[in-house]
Amino acid sequence: MAETTEPQSKFSEKRFVIGCIVLFLSSIVLVLFPLGIYARSLFITIQPDEVAVVLSPNAPNGISEIPLTPGNHFVSPLDKLEIFNFSKEKYISSSTNCGCGPDLVTFHAKEGAEIFVDYQITYSINPEQVVKLYQVWQHRYQDGFVIPQSIKIIGEVASQYTSSEIALTKRNEVEQAIFSRLKSDFSESNLIVFEFKIDDVRLNK
């Protein structure tokens, strides 16, 4: 009778040991799994055409002076990132789109004629100055600066030429004059202009 009890006792001990091991491993998994998720949330990849402004409670004015450049980064769980894409952007105005909004602007040529100018601007943010850009405009730089500033400059340059010169005989000269002004003003606002082009010029009848 004693011989039968001994194997059963050993079997029970093995089951107990295995149960303890399983419980121990399960506990480790339960601890490490959320830690792994937490660690992954702190591991940030900035894409090759992106740059990130770091909003941090530990930085002066709540914004880090050094942006995150393309690559892999660990960030504090208290930090928030504002991602900017520095690929080329294109703003295309068209006074025939809907007859409303920022595109419906008339310009006065040298002889006093009212004209519509449809145009396009190719530009990008300056990734090296993205912190300054964010401090002024956040992500509103196109509506807040690009459109109104281009309208202002086009109006000032257009007033120096007749409508026929803008539309035909001196169109390239007008484009270059506007581009030079845009390039200077955009640079001061942490943007880069690559091209300005007039698509169409029409009299306001």
Tab-separated table of C-alpha atoms in Angstrom:
chain	number	residue	atom	x	y	z
A	1	MET	CA	0.000	0.000	0.000
A	2	ALA	CA	2.909	2.343	0.805
A	3	GLU	CA	4.466	1.657	-2.619
A	4	THR	CA	1.323	2.934	-4.399
A	5	THR	CA	1.120	6.111	-2.331
A	6	GLU	CA	4.745	7.137	-3.006
A	7	PRO	CA	4.433	7.523	-6.830
A	8	GLN	CA	1.197	9.438	-6.368
A	9	SER	CA	2.931	11.750	-3.926
A	10	LYS	CA	5.798	12.369	-6.346
A	11	PHE	CA	3.335	13.009	-9.166
A	12	SER	CA	1.494	15.552	-7.039
A	13	GLU	CA	4.781	17.284	-6.204
A	14	LYS	CA	5.638	17.523	-9.916
A	15	ARG	CA	2.232	18.985	-10.691
A	16	PHE	CA	2.695	21.512	-7.912
A	17	VAL	CA	6.150	22.520	-9.210
A	18	ILE	CA	4.869	22.816	-12.786
A	19	GLY	CA	1.915	24.871	-11.559
A	20	CYS	CA	4.262	27.226	-9.707
A	21	ILE	CA	6.458	27.621	-12.798
A	22	VAL	CA	3.454	28.380	-15.002
A	23	LEU	CA	2.150	30.901	-12.461
A	24	PHE	CA	5.580	32.540	-12.248
A	25	LEU	CA	5.916	32.803	-16.034
A	26	SER	CA	2.379	34.148	-16.354
A	27	SER	CA	3.179	36.834	-13.790
A	28	ILE	CA	6.276	37.843	-15.744
A	29	VAL	CA	4.252	38.091	-18.956
A	30	LEU	CA	1.568	40.164	-17.254
A	31	VAL	CA	4.236	42.564	-15.990
A	32	LEU	CA	6.395	42.765	-19.124
A	33	PHE	CA	3.594	42.998	-21.679
A	34	PRO	CA	2.248	46.405	-20.560
A	35	LEU	CA	5.816	47.586	-20.050
A	36	GLY	CA	6.545	46.610	-23.654
A	37	ILE	CA	3.525	48.546	-24.886
A	38	TYR	CA	4.589	51.524	-22.771
A	39	ALA	CA	8.149	51.381	-24.119
A	40	ARG	CA	6.872	51.224	-27.699
A	41	SER	CA	4.758	54.310	-27.068
A	42	LEU	CA	7.943	56.182	-26.128
A	43	PHE	CA	9.784	55.001	-29.241
A	44	ILE	CA	9.026	57.436	-32.068
A	45	THR	CA	10.054	57.219	-35.719
A	46	ILE	CA	10.239	60.497	-37.646
A	47	GLN	CA	9.934	59.886	-41.381
A	48	PRO	CA	12.581	61.149	-43.887
A	49	ASP	CA	10.380	64.071	-44.983
A	50	GLU	CA	9.257	65.035	-41.492
A	51	VAL	CA	10.452	67.034	-38.521
A	52	ALA	CA	8.810	67.283	-35.095
A	53	VAL	CA	8.412	70.100	-32.614
A	54	VAL	CA	8.582	68.799	-29.033
A	55	LEU	CA	6.100	70.290	-26.587
A	56	SER	CA	7.541	69.575	-23.158
A	57	PRO	CA	6.575	70.809	-19.682
A	58	ASN	CA	10.281	70.745	-18.842
A	59	ALA	CA	11.281	73.136	-21.642
A	60	PRO	CA	11.277	76.951	-21.478
A	61	ASN	CA	7.867	78.228	-22.610
A	62	GLY	CA	6.819	74.593	-22.993
A	63	ILE	CA	8.602	74.121	-26.350
A	64	SER	CA	11.976	72.454	-26.884
A	65	GLU	CA	14.406	74.572	-28.900
A	66	ILE	CA	15.695	71.468	-30.719
A	67	PRO	CA	13.259	69.691	-33.078
A	68	LEU	CA	13.349	65.955	-33.747
A	69	THR	CA	14.898	65.183	-37.128
A	70	PRO	CA	14.226	62.085	-39.294
A	71	GLY	CA	15.130	58.849	-37.494
A	72	ASN	CA	14.265	56.962	-34.303
A	73	HIS	CA	13.855	58.740	-30.983
A	74	PHE	CA	12.832	58.032	-27.411
A	75	VAL	CA	10.593	60.713	-25.956
A	76	SER	CA	9.303	61.415	-22.485
A	77	PRO	CA	5.732	60.266	-21.779
A	78	LEU	CA	4.993	63.866	-20.781
A	79	ASP	CA	6.040	65.242	-24.168
A	80	LYS	CA	3.745	65.885	-27.111
A	81	LEU	CA	4.956	66.003	-30.712
A	82	GLU	CA	3.760	68.293	-33.490
A	83	ILE	CA	4.779	66.692	-36.792
A	84	PHE	CA	5.560	68.854	-39.832
A	85	ASN	CA	6.173	67.626	-43.363
A	86	PHE	CA	8.855	69.605	-45.179
A	87	SER	CA	8.143	68.280	-48.669
A	88	LYS	CA	7.186	70.868	-51.283
A	89	GLU	CA	3.638	72.191	-51.040
A	90	LYS	CA	1.697	73.953	-53.768
A	91	TYR	CA	-0.954	76.597	-53.302
A	92	ILE	CA	-3.031	77.185	-56.444
A	93	SER	CA	-5.392	80.138	-56.543
A	94	SER	CA	-8.292	80.276	-58.951
A	95	SER	CA	-10.787	83.119	-59.066
A	96	THR	CA	-13.144	80.841	-61.015
A	97	ASN	CA	-13.336	78.120	-58.337
A	98	CYS	CA	-16.465	79.294	-56.559
A	99	GLY	CA	-16.483	83.063	-56.813
A	100	CYS	CA	-15.817	83.330	-53.105
A	101	GLY	CA	-13.173	83.084	-50.407
A	102	PRO	CA	-9.539	84.226	-50.481
A	103	ASP	CA	-9.161	83.533	-54.221
A	104	LEU	CA	-11.717	86.164	-55.218
A	105	VAL	CA	-9.399	89.185	-55.098
A	106	THR	CA	-9.111	91.910	-57.698
A	107	PHE	CA	-5.844	93.721	-58.318
A	108	HIS	CA	-5.409	97.174	-59.813
A	109	ALA	CA	-3.031	97.466	-62.742
A	110	LYS	CA	-1.028	100.603	-63.466
A	111	GLU	CA	-3.736	102.144	-65.678
A	112	GLY	CA	-6.366	101.502	-63.002
A	113	ALA	CA	-7.966	98.423	-64.579
A	114	GLU	CA	-9.273	95.785	-62.179
A	115	ILE	CA	-7.874	92.335	-62.925
A	116	PHE	CA	-8.050	88.797	-61.590
A	117	VAL	CA	-4.724	86.963	-61.347
A	118	ASP	CA	-4.762	83.178	-61.020
A	119	TYR	CA	-1.409	81.944	-59.743
A	120	GLN	CA	0.430	79.124	-58.003
A	121	ILE	CA	3.183	79.089	-55.390
A	122	THR	CA	5.451	76.129	-54.670
A	123	TYR	CA	6.954	76.329	-51.194
A	124	SER	CA	7.868	74.360	-48.089
A	125	ILE	CA	8.548	74.944	-44.447
A	126	ASN	CA	12.161	75.477	-43.436
A	127	PRO	CA	12.894	72.360	-41.332
A	128	GLU	CA	15.767	74.100	-39.568
A	129	GLN	CA	13.419	76.858	-38.374
A	130	VAL	CA	10.349	74.756	-37.640
A	131	VAL	CA	10.275	75.687	-33.945
A	132	LYS	CA	10.038	79.400	-34.785
A	133	LEU	CA	7.386	78.639	-37.403
A	134	TYR	CA	5.325	76.702	-34.865
A	135	GLN	CA	5.588	79.447	-32.249
A	136	VAL	CA	3.992	81.931	-34.655
A	137	TRP	CA	1.625	79.911	-36.831
A	138	GLN	CA	1.372	76.342	-35.460
A	139	HIS	CA	-0.032	74.530	-38.556
A	140	ARG	CA	-1.925	77.569	-39.915
A	141	TYR	CA	0.901	79.064	-41.964
A	142	GLN	CA	-0.856	78.690	-45.335
A	143	ASP	CA	-4.091	80.431	-44.358
A	144	GLY	CA	-2.386	82.805	-41.959
A	145	PHE	CA	0.625	83.832	-44.033
A	146	VAL	CA	1.069	82.245	-47.481
A	147	ILE	CA	-2.261	83.368	-48.954
A	148	PRO	CA	-2.558	86.892	-47.493
A	149	GLN	CA	1.114	87.703	-48.064
A	150	SER	CA	1.012	86.539	-51.689
A	151	ILE	CA	-2.094	88.664	-52.293
A	152	LYS	CA	-0.367	91.689	-50.755
A	153	ILE	CA	2.781	91.306	-52.861
A	154	ILE	CA	0.927	90.563	-56.112
A	155	GLY	CA	-1.154	93.697	-55.574
A	156	GLU	CA	1.911	95.880	-54.967
A	157	VAL	CA	3.782	94.544	-58.019
A	158	ALA	CA	0.702	94.592	-60.272
A	159	SER	CA	0.223	98.299	-59.622
A	160	GLN	CA	3.568	98.961	-61.372
A	161	TYR	CA	2.515	97.328	-64.678
A	162	THR	CA	-0.365	97.684	-67.101
A	163	SER	CA	-2.848	94.851	-67.469
A	164	SER	CA	-1.491	93.969	-70.936
A	165	GLU	CA	2.069	93.840	-69.584
A	166	ILE	CA	1.002	91.534	-66.737
A	167	ALA	CA	-0.943	89.268	-69.061
A	168	LEU	CA	1.352	89.294	-72.094
A	169	THR	CA	4.344	91.480	-72.845
A	170	LYS	CA	6.079	91.513	-69.431
A	171	ARG	CA	4.572	88.462	-67.794
A	172	ASN	CA	7.929	86.814	-67.039
A	173	GLU	CA	9.267	90.051	-65.574
A	174	VAL	CA	6.213	90.397	-63.345
A	175	GLU	CA	6.554	86.776	-62.185
A	176	GLN	CA	10.219	87.305	-61.323
A	177	ALA	CA	9.493	90.518	-59.427
A	178	ILE	CA	6.785	88.789	-57.381
A	179	PHE	CA	8.987	85.733	-56.796
A	180	SER	CA	11.839	87.884	-55.455
A	181	ARG	CA	9.517	89.599	-52.982
A	182	LEU	CA	7.951	86.297	-51.910
A	183	LYS	CA	11.350	84.685	-51.427
A	184	SER	CA	12.476	87.434	-49.068
A	185	ASP	CA	9.276	87.672	-47.054
A	186	PHE	CA	8.774	83.915	-46.799
A	187	SER	CA	12.352	83.420	-45.633
A	188	GLU	CA	11.766	85.862	-42.776
A	189	SER	CA	8.744	83.759	-41.789
A	190	ASN	CA	10.678	80.452	-41.869
A	191	LEU	CA	9.320	79.271	-45.227
A	192	ILE	CA	11.096	78.508	-48.508
A	193	VAL	CA	9.697	79.542	-51.911
A	194	PHE	CA	10.709	77.476	-54.942
A	195	GLU	CA	8.480	78.846	-57.700
A	196	PHE	CA	5.829	81.435	-58.484
A	197	LYS	CA	3.798	81.210	-61.663
A	198	ILE	CA	0.942	83.238	-63.149
A	199	ASP	CA	-1.659	80.929	-64.693
A	200	ASP	CA	-4.155	83.445	-65.990
A	201	VAL	CA	-4.938	87.161	-66.036
A	202	ARG	CA	-8.460	88.458	-66.724
A	203	LEU	CA	-10.165	91.822	-66.637
A	204	ASN	CA	-12.910	92.219	-64.049
A	205	LYS	CA	-15.882	93.057	-66.278
